[in-house]
Coordinates of N, CA and C and ligand atoms in Angstrom, one line a residue:
X16 N 5.1 -14.6 -14.1 CA 4.2 -13.5 -13.1 C 4.8 -12.5 -12.8
X17 N 6.4 -12.4 -12.6 CA 7.3 -11.6 -12.5 C 8.4 -11.4 -13.2
X18 N 9.0 -10.3 -13.5 CA 10.2 -10.0 -14.1 C 11.3 -9.4 -12.9
X19 N 12.1 -10.0 -12.7 CA 13.3 -9.5 -11.5 C 14.0 -8.2 -12.0
X20 N 13.9 -8.0 -13.2 CA 14.6 -6.8 -13.6 C 13.7 -5.7 -14.0
X21 N 12.4 -5.8 -14.0 CA 11.6 -4.9 -14.4 C 11.0 -3.7 -13.0
X22 N 11.2 -2.8 -13.4 CA 10.7 -1.7 -12.4 C 9.5 -1.9 -11.8
X23 N 8.5 -1.9 -12.3 CA 6.9 -2.3 -11.8 C 6.8 -3.2 -11.1
X24 N 7.8 -4.8 -11.4 CA 7.6 -5.7 -10.6 C 8.1 -5.6 -9.5
X25 N 9.2 -4.8 -9.4 CA 9.9 -4.4 -8.0 C 9.3 -3.5 -7.2
X26 N 8.4 -2.5 -8.0 CA 7.7 -1.8 -7.0 C 6.7 -2.6 -6.3
X27 N 5.9 -3.5 -7.2 CA 4.8 -4.5 -6.8 C 5.2 -5.5 -5.4
X28 N 6.8 -5.6 -5.5 CA 7.2 -6.5 -4.4 C 7.7 -5.7 -3.1
X29 N 7.8 -4.4 -3.5 CA 8.3 -3.7 -2.4 C 9.7 -3.2 -2.3
X30 N 10.3 -3.7 -3.2 CA 12.0 -3.6 -3.4 C 12.2 -2.3 -3.9
X31 N 11.2 -1.7 -4.5 CA 11.6 -0.3 -4.8 C 10.4 0.4 -4.3
X32 N 10.6 1.8 -3.6 CA 9.7 2.3 -2.8 C 8.9 3.3 -4.2
X33 N 7.7 3.5 -3.6 CA 6.5 4.4 -4.6 C 5.6 4.9 -3.7
X34 N 5.1 6.1 -3.9 CA 4.1 6.6 -3.3 C 3.0 6.2 -3.6
X35 N 2.3 5.3 -2.9 CA 1.2 4.3 -3.4 C -0.2 5.0 -3.0
X36 N -1.2 4.9 -4.1 CA -2.7 5.3 -3.6 C -3.4 4.1 -3.5
X37 N -3.1 2.9 -4.3 CA -3.8 1.7 -3.8 C -2.9 0.5 -4.0
X38 N -3.3 -0.4 -3.3 CA -2.6 -1.6 -3.6 C -3.5 -2.9 -3.0
X39 N -3.5 -3.5 -4.2 CA -4.5 -4.8 -3.3 C -4.0 -6.2 -4.6
X40 N -4.5 -7.3 -4.4 CA -3.8 -8.6 -4.9 C -3.7 -8.3 -6.6
X41 N -4.3 -7.5 -7.2 CA -4.3 -7.6 -8.5 C -3.8 -6.2 -8.9
X42 N -3.8 -5.3 -8.4 CA -3.4 -3.7 -9.0 C -3.1 -2.9 -8.0
X43 N -2.0 -1.9 -8.4 CA -1.4 -0.8 -7.5 C -1.4 0.6 -8.4
X44 N -1.8 1.2 -7.6 CA -1.5 2.8 -8.3 C -0.5 3.4 -7.2
X45 N 0.2 4.1 -8.0 CA 1.4 5.0 -7.4 C 1.7 6.2 -8.2
X46 N 2.1 7.4 -7.5 CA 2.3 8.9 -8.1 C 3.5 8.5 -9.1
X47 N 3.6 9.2 -10.2 CA 4.7 8.8 -11.5 C 5.9 9.7 -10.8
X48 N 6.8 9.2 -10.9 CA 8.0 9.8 -10.2 C 8.6 11.1 -11.1
X49 N 7.8 11.5 -12.2 CA 8.5 12.6 -13.0 C 6.9 13.2 -13.6
X50 N 6.3 13.6 -12.7 CA 4.5 14.0 -13.2 C 4.7 15.1 -14.2
X51 N 3.7 14.8 -15.0 CA 3.5 15.7 -15.9 C 2.1 16.5 -16.2
X52 N 1.4 16.2 -15.0 CA 0.4 17.3 -14.5 C 0.3 17.4 -13.0
X53 N -0.5 18.2 -12.5 CA -0.7 18.4 -11.0 C -1.2 17.0 -10.3
X54 N -2.0 16.3 -11.2 CA -2.5 14.9 -10.8 C -1.8 13.9 -11.4
X55 N -0.9 13.1 -11.3 CA -0.3 12.2 -12.2 C 0.1 10.9 -11.5
X56 N -0.8 10.1 -11.6 CA -0.4 8.4 -11.2 C -0.6 7.5 -12.2
X57 N -0.1 6.3 -11.8 CA 0.1 4.9 -12.5 C -0.9 4.1 -11.9
X58 N -1.9 3.4 -12.9 CA -2.4 2.1 -12.6 C -2.0 1.0 -13.1
X59 N -1.4 0.1 -12.2 CA -0.6 -1.0 -13.1 C -1.1 -2.4 -12.2
X60 N -1.4 -3.4 -13.5 CA -1.4 -4.7 -13.2 C -0.3 -5.3 -12.5
X61 N -0.6 -6.0 -11.2 CA 0.7 -6.5 -10.4 C 1.4 -7.7 -11.3
X62 N 0.5 -8.7 -12.5 CA 1.1 -9.5 -13.2 C 1.9 -8.8 -14.3
X63 N 3.1 -9.2 -14.6 CA 4.0 -8.6 -15.5 C 3.3 -9.1 -17.1
X64 N 2.6 -8.1 -17.4 CA 2.2 -8.0 -19.0 C 2.8 -7.0 -19.5
X65 N 3.3 -7.2 -20.4 CA 4.5 -6.3 -21.1 C 3.8 -5.0 -21.5
X66 N 2.8 -5.3 -22.5 CA 1.8 -4.0 -22.8 C 0.5 -4.8 -23.4
X67 N -0.2 -3.9 -24.0 CA -1.7 -4.3 -24.6 C -1.6 -5.5 -25.6
X68 N -0.2 -5.4 -26.4 CA -0.1 -6.4 -27.2 C -0.1 -8.0 -27.0
X69 N 0.4 -8.0 -25.6 CA 0.2 -9.1 -25.0 C -1.1 -9.8 -23.9
X70 N -1.9 -8.6 -23.9 CA -3.1 -8.6 -23.1 C -3.9 -10.2 -23.7
X71 N -4.7 -11.0 -22.9 CA -5.2 -12.1 -23.5 C -6.5 -12.1 -22.8
X72 N -7.3 -13.2 -22.8 CA -8.8 -13.2 -22.4 C -8.5 -13.2 -20.7
X73 N -7.6 -14.0 -20.7 CA -7.2 -14.4 -18.9 C -7.0 -13.0 -18.2
X74 N -6.7 -11.8 -19.0 CA -6.4 -10.7 -18.3 C -7.9 -9.9 -18.1
X75 N -9.2 -10.1 -18.9 CA -10.0 -9.6 -18.9 C -10.6 -8.8 -17.5
X76 N -10.5 -9.8 -16.6 CA -11.0 -9.3 -15.4 C -10.2 -8.1 -14.5
X77 N -8.7 -7.9 -14.7 CA -8.1 -7.4 -14.1 C -8.1 -6.0 -14.8
X78 N -8.1 -5.7 -16.3 CA -8.3 -4.6 -17.2 C -9.5 -4.4 -16.6
X79 N -10.8 -5.0 -16.5 CA -12.1 -4.3 -16.2 C -12.3 -3.7 -14.8
X80 N -11.3 -4.2 -13.9 CA -11.1 -3.8 -12.6 C -10.2 -2.7 -12.5
X81 N -9.6 -2.7 -13.1 CA -8.6 -1.2 -13.2 C -9.6 0.1 -14.1
X82 N -10.3 -0.2 -14.9 CA -11.1 0.9 -15.5 C -12.3 1.4 -14.4
X83 N -12.6 0.3 -13.9 CA -13.7 0.5 -13.0 C -13.2 1.1 -11.8
X84 N -12.1 1.4 -11.2 CA -11.5 2.2 -10.1 C -10.8 3.0 -10.7
X85 N -10.7 3.5 -11.6 CA -10.0 4.8 -12.1 C -10.7 5.9 -11.6
X86 N -11.9 6.2 -12.0 CA -12.7 7.4 -11.4 C -12.5 7.8 -10.1
X87 N -12.8 6.7 -9.1 CA -12.4 6.6 -7.7 C -11.2 7.3 -7.3
X88 N -10.3 6.4 -8.0 CA -8.9 7.1 -7.4 C -8.5 8.4 -7.9
X89 N -9.2 8.7 -9.1 CA -8.4 10.2 -9.6 C -9.2 11.3 -8.9
X90 N -10.7 11.0 -8.5 CA -11.3 11.9 -7.6 C -10.5 11.8 -6.3
X91 N -10.0 10.8 -5.8 CA -9.2 10.6 -4.3 C -8.3 11.7 -4.6
X92 N -7.5 11.5 -6.0 CA -6.2 12.3 -5.7 C -6.2 13.4 -6.3
X93 N -7.3 14.4 -6.3 CA -7.7 15.5 -6.6 C -8.2 16.1 -7.7
X94 N -8.6 14.9 -8.6 CA -9.1 15.4 -9.9 C -10.6 14.9 -10.1
X95 N -11.3 16.1 -9.3 CA -12.7 15.6 -9.3 C -13.3 16.6 -10.6
X96 N -12.7 17.1 -11.5 CA -13.6 17.8 -12.6 C -12.9 17.4 -14.0
X97 N -12.5 16.2 -14.0 CA -12.0 15.3 -15.3 C -10.5 14.9 -15.2
X98 N -10.3 14.2 -16.0 CA -8.9 13.7 -16.1 C -8.8 13.0 -17.3
X99 N -7.4 12.2 -17.7 CA -7.1 11.8 -18.7 C -6.7 10.3 -18.5
X100 N -6.9 9.6 -19.4 CA -5.9 8.1 -19.1 C -5.1 8.0 -20.6
X101 N -4.0 7.4 -20.4 CA -3.0 7.2 -21.5 C -2.5 5.8 -20.9
X102 N -2.6 4.7 -22.0 CA -1.7 3.6 -22.1 C -0.9 3.8 -23.4
X103 N 0.5 3.7 -23.1 CA 1.4 3.7 -24.1 C 1.8 2.4 -24.3
X104 N 1.9 2.1 -25.8 CA 2.4 0.5 -26.1 C 3.6 0.4 -27.0
X105 N 4.7 0.2 -26.7 CA 5.6 -0.4 -27.9 C 6.5 0.9 -28.3
X106 N 7.0 0.7 -29.5 CA 7.9 1.7 -29.8 C 7.4 3.1 -30.2
X107 N 6.3 3.0 -31.3 CA 5.4 4.1 -31.6 C 4.7 4.9 -30.5
X108 N 4.3 3.9 -29.6 CA 3.2 4.5 -28.8 C 4.5 5.4 -27.6
X109 N 5.6 5.1 -27.7 CA 6.6 5.8 -26.7 C 6.8 5.1 -25.3
X110 N 6.2 3.7 -25.2 CA 6.4 3.3 -23.8 C 7.6 3.2 -23.2
X111 N 8.0 3.3 -22.3 CA 9.2 3.4 -21.8 C 9.8 2.2 -20.7
X112 N 8.5 1.8 -20.0 CA 8.7 0.9 -18.9 C 7.7 -0.4 -19.6
X113 N 8.2 -1.6 -19.7 CA 7.6 -2.3 -20.7 C 7.0 -3.3 -19.5
X114 N 6.2 -2.7 -18.8 CA 5.0 -3.4 -17.9 C 3.9 -2.4 -18.2
X115 N 2.7 -3.1 -18.5 CA 1.5 -2.7 -18.8 C 0.9 -1.5 -17.9
X116 N 0.9 -0.2 -17.9 CA 0.4 0.6 -16.9 C -0.7 1.7 -17.7
X117 N -1.6 2.4 -16.7 CA -2.2 3.5 -17.2 C -2.1 4.6 -16.5
X118 N -1.5 5.7 -17.2 CA -1.2 7.0 -16.6 C -2.7 7.6 -16.3
X119 N -2.6 8.2 -15.1 CA -4.3 9.0 -15.0 C -3.5 10.4 -14.9
X120 N -3.9 11.4 -15.5 CA -3.5 12.7 -15.6 C -4.9 13.5 -15.0
X121 N -4.4 14.7 -14.2 CA -5.5 15.8 -14.2 C -5.2 16.9 -13.7
X122 N -5.9 18.1 -13.6 CA -5.8 19.4 -13.4 C -5.3 19.8 -12.0
X123 N -5.7 21.1 -11.8 CA -7.0 21.4 -11.8 C -7.4 22.1 -13.3
X124 N -6.2 22.4 -14.0 CA -6.6 23.3 -15.4 C -6.8 21.9 -16.5
X125 N -7.3 22.5 -17.4 CA -7.5 21.6 -18.7 C -6.1 21.1 -19.1
X126 N -6.3 20.2 -19.4 CA -4.8 19.2 -19.8 C -4.3 19.7 -21.4
X127 N -5.4 20.3 -22.0 CA -4.8 20.9 -23.6 C -5.4 19.7 -24.5
X128 N -5.0 20.1 -25.7 CA -5.2 18.8 -26.5 C -4.6 17.5 -26.5
X129 N -5.0 16.4 -26.9 CA -4.6 15.1 -26.8 C -3.3 15.0 -27.1
X130 N -2.7 15.3 -28.1 CA -1.6 15.3 -28.8 C -1.0 16.6 -29.6
X131 N -0.1 17.1 -29.5 CA 0.4 17.9 -30.3 C 0.3 17.9 -31.5
X132 N -0.2 18.7 -32.2 CA -0.4 18.8 -33.9 C 0.9 19.5 -34.2
X133 N 1.7 18.8 -35.4 CA 2.9 19.3 -36.0 C 2.8 20.5 -36.6
Ligands
LIG30 P1 5.6 5.2 -20.2 O1 6.2 6.1 -21.2 O2 6.4 4.0 -20.2 O3 4.2 5.0 -20.6 O4 5.6 5.6 -18.8 C1 6.6 5.3 -17.9 C2 6.5 6.3 -16.7 O5 7.0 5.6 -15.4 C3 7.0 7.5 -16.9 O6 6.1 8.6 -16.9 C4 8.0 7.5 -15.7 O7 8.3 8.7 -15.1 C5 7.2 6.4 -14.7 N1 8.6 6.0 -13.9 C6 9.5 5.2 -14.4 N2 9.9 4.6 -13.3 C7 9.6 5.1 -11.8 C8 9.9 4.9 -10.6 O8 10.9 4.1 -10.5 N3 8.8 5.0 -9.8 C9 7.6 6.0 -10.3 N4 6.8 6.1 -9.4 N5 7.6 6.2 -11.4 C10 8.6 5.8 -12.6
LIG31 ZN1 6.9 -6.5 -14.2

């Protein structure tokens, strides 16, 4: 259920501080420590699911709950005119923290193209 060496499991346990926007038995949301946009928070299942590669049918409810609360949290954080969600997975996805999480990024200004073209 949790990994003692995982940063996000330790945030879930309250061992590492975070600026939380939401906290319940299944999910937490907190501001990213290195924001890349005026609004930048992470929405994180409490269970230690490494990435979407490890997601199974038993996680359907938590991922459904995560997506259906995103708009409200984004609005409450100040992104009322649009936002972007990103889930990085594995090496190619440039995942840095191996506990699945969804980035929520917002303006006020438009964020630009989804990926930089080479
Ligand atoms: P990834 O590249 O894995 O999708 O993104 C990991 C994100 O977690 C990064 O944007 C990074 O700034 C954020 N992060 C890493 N460690 C911490 C931490 O201890 N606290 C918070 N609030 N964010 C963190
Ligand atoms: Zn974890």
